[in-house]
PDB file of C-alpha atoms and ligand atoms in Angstrom:
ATOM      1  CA  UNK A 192     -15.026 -56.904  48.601  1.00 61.00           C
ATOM      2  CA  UNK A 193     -12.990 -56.754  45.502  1.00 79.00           C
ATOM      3  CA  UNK A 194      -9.476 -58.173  44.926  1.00 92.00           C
ATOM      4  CA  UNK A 195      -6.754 -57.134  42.852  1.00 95.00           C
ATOM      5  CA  UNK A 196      -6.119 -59.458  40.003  1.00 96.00           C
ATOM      6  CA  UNK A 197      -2.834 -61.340  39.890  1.00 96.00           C
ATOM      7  CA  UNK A 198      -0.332 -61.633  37.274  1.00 95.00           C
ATOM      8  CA  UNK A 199      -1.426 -65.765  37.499  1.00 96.00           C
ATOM      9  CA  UNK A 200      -4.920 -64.856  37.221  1.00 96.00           C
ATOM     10  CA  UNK A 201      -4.667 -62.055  34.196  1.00 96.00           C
ATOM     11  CA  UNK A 202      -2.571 -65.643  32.742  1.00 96.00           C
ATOM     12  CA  UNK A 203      -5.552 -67.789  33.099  1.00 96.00           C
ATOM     13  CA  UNK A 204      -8.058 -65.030  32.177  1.00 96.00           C
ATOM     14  CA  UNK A 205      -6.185 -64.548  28.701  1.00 95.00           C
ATOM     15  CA  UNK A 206      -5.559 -68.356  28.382  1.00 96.00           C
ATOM     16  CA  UNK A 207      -9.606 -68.441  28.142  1.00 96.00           C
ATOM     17  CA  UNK A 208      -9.949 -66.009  25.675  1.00 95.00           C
ATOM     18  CA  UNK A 209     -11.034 -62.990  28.467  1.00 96.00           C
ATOM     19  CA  UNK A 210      -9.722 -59.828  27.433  1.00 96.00           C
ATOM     20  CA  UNK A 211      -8.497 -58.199  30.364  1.00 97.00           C
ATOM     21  CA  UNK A 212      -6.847 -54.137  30.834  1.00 98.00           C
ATOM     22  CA  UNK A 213      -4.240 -54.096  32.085  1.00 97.00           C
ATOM     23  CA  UNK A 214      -2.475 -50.510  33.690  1.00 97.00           C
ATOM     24  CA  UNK A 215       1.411 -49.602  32.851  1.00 96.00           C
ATOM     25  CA  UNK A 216       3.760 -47.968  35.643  1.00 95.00           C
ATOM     26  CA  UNK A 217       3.166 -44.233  33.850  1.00 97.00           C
ATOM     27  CA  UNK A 218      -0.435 -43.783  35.515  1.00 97.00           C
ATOM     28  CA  UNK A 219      -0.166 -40.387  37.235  1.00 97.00           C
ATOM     29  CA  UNK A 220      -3.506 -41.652  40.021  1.00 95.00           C
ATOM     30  CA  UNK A 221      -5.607 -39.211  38.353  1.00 97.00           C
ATOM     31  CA  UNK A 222      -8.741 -41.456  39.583  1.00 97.00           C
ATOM     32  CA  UNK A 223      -9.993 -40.777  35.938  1.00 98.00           C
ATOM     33  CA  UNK A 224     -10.423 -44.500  35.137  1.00 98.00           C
ATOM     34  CA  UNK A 225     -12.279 -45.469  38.433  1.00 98.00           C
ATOM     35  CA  UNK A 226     -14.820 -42.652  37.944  1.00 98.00           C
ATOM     36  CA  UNK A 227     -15.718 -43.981  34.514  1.00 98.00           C
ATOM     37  CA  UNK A 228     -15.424 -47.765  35.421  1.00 98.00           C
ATOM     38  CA  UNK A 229     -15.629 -48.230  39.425  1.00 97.00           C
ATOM     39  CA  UNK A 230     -16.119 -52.013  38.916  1.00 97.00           C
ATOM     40  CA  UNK A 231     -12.671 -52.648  37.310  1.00 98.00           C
ATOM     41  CA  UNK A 232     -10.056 -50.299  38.585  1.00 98.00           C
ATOM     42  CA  UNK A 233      -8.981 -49.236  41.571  1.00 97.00           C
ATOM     43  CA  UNK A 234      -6.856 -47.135  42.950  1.00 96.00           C
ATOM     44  CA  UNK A 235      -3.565 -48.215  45.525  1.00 93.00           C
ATOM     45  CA  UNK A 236      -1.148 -47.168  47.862  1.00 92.00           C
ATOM     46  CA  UNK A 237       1.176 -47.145  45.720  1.00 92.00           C
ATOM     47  CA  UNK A 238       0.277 -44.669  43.410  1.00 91.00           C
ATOM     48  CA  UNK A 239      -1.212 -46.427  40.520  1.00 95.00           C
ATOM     49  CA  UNK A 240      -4.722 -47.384  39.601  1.00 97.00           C
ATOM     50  CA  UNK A 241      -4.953 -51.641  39.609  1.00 97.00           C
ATOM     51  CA  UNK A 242      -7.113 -54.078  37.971  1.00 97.00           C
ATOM     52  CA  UNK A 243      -9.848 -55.714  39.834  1.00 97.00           C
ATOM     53  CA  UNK A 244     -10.715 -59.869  39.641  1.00 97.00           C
ATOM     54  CA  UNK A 245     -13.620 -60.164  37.573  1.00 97.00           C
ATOM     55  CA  UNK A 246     -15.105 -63.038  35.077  1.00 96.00           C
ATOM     56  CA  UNK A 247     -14.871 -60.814  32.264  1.00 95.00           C
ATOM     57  CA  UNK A 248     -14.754 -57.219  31.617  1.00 97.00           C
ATOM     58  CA  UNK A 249     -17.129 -56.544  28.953  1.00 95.00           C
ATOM     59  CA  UNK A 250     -19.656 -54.006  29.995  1.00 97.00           C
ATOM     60  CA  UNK A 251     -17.859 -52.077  31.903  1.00 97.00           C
ATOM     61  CA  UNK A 252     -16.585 -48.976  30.032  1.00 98.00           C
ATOM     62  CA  UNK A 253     -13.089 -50.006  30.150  1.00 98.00           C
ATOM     63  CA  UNK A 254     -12.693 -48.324  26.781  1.00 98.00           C
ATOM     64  CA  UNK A 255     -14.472 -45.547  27.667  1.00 98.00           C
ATOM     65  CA  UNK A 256     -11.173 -45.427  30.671  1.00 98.00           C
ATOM     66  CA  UNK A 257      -8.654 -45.805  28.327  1.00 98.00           C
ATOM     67  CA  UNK A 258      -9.910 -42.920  26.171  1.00 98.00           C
ATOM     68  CA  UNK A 259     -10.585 -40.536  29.143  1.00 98.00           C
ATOM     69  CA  UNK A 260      -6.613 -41.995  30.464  1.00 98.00           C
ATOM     70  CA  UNK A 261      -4.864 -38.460  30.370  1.00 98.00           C
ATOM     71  CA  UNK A 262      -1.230 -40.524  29.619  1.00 98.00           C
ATOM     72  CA  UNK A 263      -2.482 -43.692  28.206  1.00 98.00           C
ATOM     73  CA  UNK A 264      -1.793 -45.872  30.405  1.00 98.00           C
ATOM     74  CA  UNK A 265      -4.353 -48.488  30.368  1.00 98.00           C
ATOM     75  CA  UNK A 266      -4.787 -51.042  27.137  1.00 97.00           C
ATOM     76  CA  UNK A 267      -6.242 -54.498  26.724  1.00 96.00           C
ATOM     77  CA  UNK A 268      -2.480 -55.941  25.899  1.00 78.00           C
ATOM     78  CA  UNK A 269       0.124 -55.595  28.959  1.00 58.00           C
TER      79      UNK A 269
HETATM   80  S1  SF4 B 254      -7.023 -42.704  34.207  1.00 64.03           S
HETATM   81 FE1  SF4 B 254      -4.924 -43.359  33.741  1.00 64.03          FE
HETATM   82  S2  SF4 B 254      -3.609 -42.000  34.925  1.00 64.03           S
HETATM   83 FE2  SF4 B 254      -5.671 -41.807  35.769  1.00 64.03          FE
HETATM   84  S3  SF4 B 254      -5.708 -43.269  37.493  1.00 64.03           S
HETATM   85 FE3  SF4 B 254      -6.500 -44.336  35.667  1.00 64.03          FE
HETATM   86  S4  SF4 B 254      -4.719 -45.349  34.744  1.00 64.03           S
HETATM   87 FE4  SF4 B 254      -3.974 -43.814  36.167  1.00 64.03          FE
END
């Protein structure tokens, strides 16, 4: 079961040095991102893709998402 990652925990993350996406309002739910990296976003009911809780996110194509992101809406800096 994953979790979506809270604004406290992207904090903490970042506090430690973790380098963590993040996804702006402009995602159109194009599913591109979870295709390429399944194990960090995920899509909502509310029509954007979100950020799953993880340890770290290295290894898991995130740039790969943000380059396939049709309107650039993912980056490591919210
Ligand atoms: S690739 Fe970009 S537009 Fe598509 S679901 Fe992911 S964040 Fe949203």
């Amino acid at each position: 079961m994953t979790a979506i990652i809270s604004e406290e925990q992207v904090k903490k993350l970042r506090e430690a040095n973790v380098a963590v996406p993040d996804v702006n309002e402009t995602c159109i739910w194009c599913s591109a991102c979870v295709a390429i990296s399944p194990d960090v976003f995920e899509l909502n009911d509310e029509w954007l893709s979100e950020v799953t809780l993880r340890d770290n996110y290295e290894g898991c194509d995130v740039d790969d998402a943000i380059a396939a992101c049709p309107v650039d809406a993912i980056s490591w800096n919210a």
